[in-house]
């Protein structure tokens, strides 16, 4: 079994804790489903949020999904002029037999514009 990385992102419509939980939860669910993963396949997850998001920790959504024994960390994304606002990004480290090229990276909604090269 190899260690692989899965990327993803979602743009929030507003900075509210409940909305963040819903959208980050949808992103994590899509990442797991599209890659045939369960919580036991997760090694760790990094979350970043743009500086305009401060209503909650994105990792709280993972805990609400039942991802409770996986190391999670949140950080602030770089504040770059012209960057897409209200974005939560995910970098999940997983155990998988899939080839690197077969990993499904998930960019939901408007966030698909961030990585057209790998968004599926």
C-alpha positions as a Python dict, from the first residue, in 0.01 Angstrom:
ca = {
    (1, 'X'): (0, 0, 0),
    (2, 'X'): (135, 342, -96),
    (3, 'X'): (96, 684, 61),
    (4, 'X'): (-85, 919, -176),
    (5, 'X'): (-206, 1279, -155),
    (6, 'X'): (-550, 1401, -256),
    (7, 'X'): (-624, 1768, -322),
    (8, 'X'): (-953, 1952, -314),
    (9, 'X'): (-1118, 2288, -260),
    (10, 'X'): (-1453, 2456, -224),
    (11, 'X'): (-1556, 2821, -235),
    (12, 'X'): (-1800, 2927, 35),
    (13, 'X'): (-2084, 3166, -39),
    (14, 'X'): (-2051, 3331, 303),
    (15, 'X'): (-1841, 3315, 619),
    (16, 'X'): (-2076, 3132, 857),
    (17, 'X'): (-1985, 2831, 1067),
    (18, 'X'): (-2286, 2623, 961),
    (19, 'X'): (-2224, 2695, 593),
    (20, 'X'): (-1856, 2606, 632),
    (21, 'X'): (-1948, 2275, 800),
    (22, 'X'): (-2189, 2194, 517),
    (23, 'X'): (-1952, 2282, 232),
    (24, 'X'): (-1635, 2132, 380),
    (25, 'X'): (-1835, 1822, 475),
    (26, 'X'): (-1955, 1792, 114),
    (27, 'X'): (-1597, 1831, -10),
    (28, 'X'): (-1460, 1564, 224),
    (29, 'X'): (-1747, 1328, 141),
    (30, 'X'): (-1682, 1373, -232),
    (31, 'X'): (-1308, 1311, -186),
    (32, 'X'): (-1376, 988, 4),
    (33, 'X'): (-1646, 863, -235),
    (34, 'X'): (-1464, 943, -559),
    (35, 'X'): (-1151, 767, -436),
    (36, 'X'): (-1325, 470, -273),
    (37, 'X'): (-1187, 565, 68),
    (38, 'X'): (-1304, 526, 424),
    (39, 'X'): (-1181, 699, 740),
    (40, 'X'): (-934, 415, 804),
    (41, 'X'): (-754, 502, 478),
    (42, 'X'): (-678, 856, 596),
    (43, 'X'): (-336, 936, 739),
    (44, 'X'): (-375, 1311, 793),
    (45, 'X'): (-554, 1613, 649),
    (46, 'X'): (-430, 1969, 605),
    (47, 'X'): (-691, 2242, 564),
    (48, 'X'): (-622, 2597, 456),
    (49, 'X'): (-869, 2883, 448),
    (50, 'X'): (-837, 3220, 282),
    (51, 'X'): (-788, 3511, 526),
    (52, 'X'): (-1151, 3623, 485),
    (53, 'X'): (-1280, 3303, 653),
    (54, 'X'): (-1275, 3310, 1032),
    (55, 'X'): (-1614, 3178, 1151),
    (56, 'X'): (-1486, 2827, 1232),
    (57, 'X'): (-1207, 2577, 1181),
    (58, 'X'): (-1254, 2378, 857),
    (59, 'X'): (-1134, 2068, 1044),
    (60, 'X'): (-1446, 2086, 1264),
    (61, 'X'): (-1646, 1961, 964),
    (62, 'X'): (-1428, 1648, 948),
    (63, 'X'): (-1492, 1571, 1313),
    (64, 'X'): (-1868, 1608, 1254),
    (65, 'X'): (-1839, 1350, 974),
    (66, 'X'): (-1691, 1103, 1221),
    (67, 'X'): (-1327, 1150, 1122),
    (68, 'X'): (-1215, 1155, 1482),
    (69, 'X'): (-883, 969, 1508),
    (70, 'X'): (-705, 1125, 1210),
    (71, 'X'): (-459, 1411, 1266),
    (72, 'X'): (-602, 1735, 1126),
    (73, 'X'): (-451, 2082, 1103),
    (74, 'X'): (-578, 2419, 982),
    (75, 'X'): (-371, 2705, 842),
    (76, 'X'): (-432, 3034, 670),
    (77, 'X'): (-383, 3053, 294),
    (78, 'X'): (-155, 3324, 156),
    (79, 'X'): (-325, 3662, 111),
    (80, 'X'): (-259, 3716, -260),
    (81, 'X'): (-417, 4010, -441),
    (82, 'X'): (-682, 3890, -687),
    (83, 'X'): (-705, 3538, -541),
    (84, 'X'): (-1043, 3370, -520),
    (85, 'X'): (-1212, 3467, -191),
    (86, 'X'): (-1372, 3240, 72),
    (87, 'X'): (-1189, 2921, -27),
    (88, 'X'): (-1115, 2617, 187),
    (89, 'X'): (-847, 2388, 46),
    (90, 'X'): (-773, 2031, 152),
    (91, 'X'): (-461, 1816, 123),
    (92, 'X'): (-534, 1466, 250),
    (93, 'X'): (-265, 1201, 288),
    (94, 'X'): (-406, 853, 231),
    (95, 'X'): (-309, 488, 204),
    (96, 'X'): (-412, 351, -134),
    (97, 'X'): (-324, 93, -394),
    (98, 'X'): (-425, 339, -669),
    (99, 'X'): (-162, 480, -899),
    (100, 'X'): (-92, 849, -847),
    (101, 'X'): (-256, 924, -1183),
    (102, 'X'): (-578, 752, -1071),
    (103, 'X'): (-635, 969, -764),
    (104, 'X'): (-947, 1186, -803),
    (105, 'X'): (-883, 1542, -689),
    (106, 'X'): (-1208, 1722, -607),
    (107, 'X'): (-1279, 2089, -667),
    (108, 'X'): (-1642, 2175, -601),
    (109, 'X'): (-1840, 2460, -754),
    (110, 'X'): (-1649, 2774, -847),
    (111, 'X'): (-1332, 2627, -693),
    (112, 'X'): (-1299, 2405, -1002),
    (113, 'X'): (-1146, 2711, -1173),
    (114, 'X'): (-849, 2691, -933),
    (115, 'X'): (-705, 2372, -1081),
    (116, 'X'): (-859, 2289, -1416),
    (117, 'X'): (-557, 2067, -1479),
    (118, 'X'): (-649, 1820, -1201),
    (119, 'X'): (-1010, 1893, -1106),
    (120, 'X'): (-1240, 1605, -1188),
}
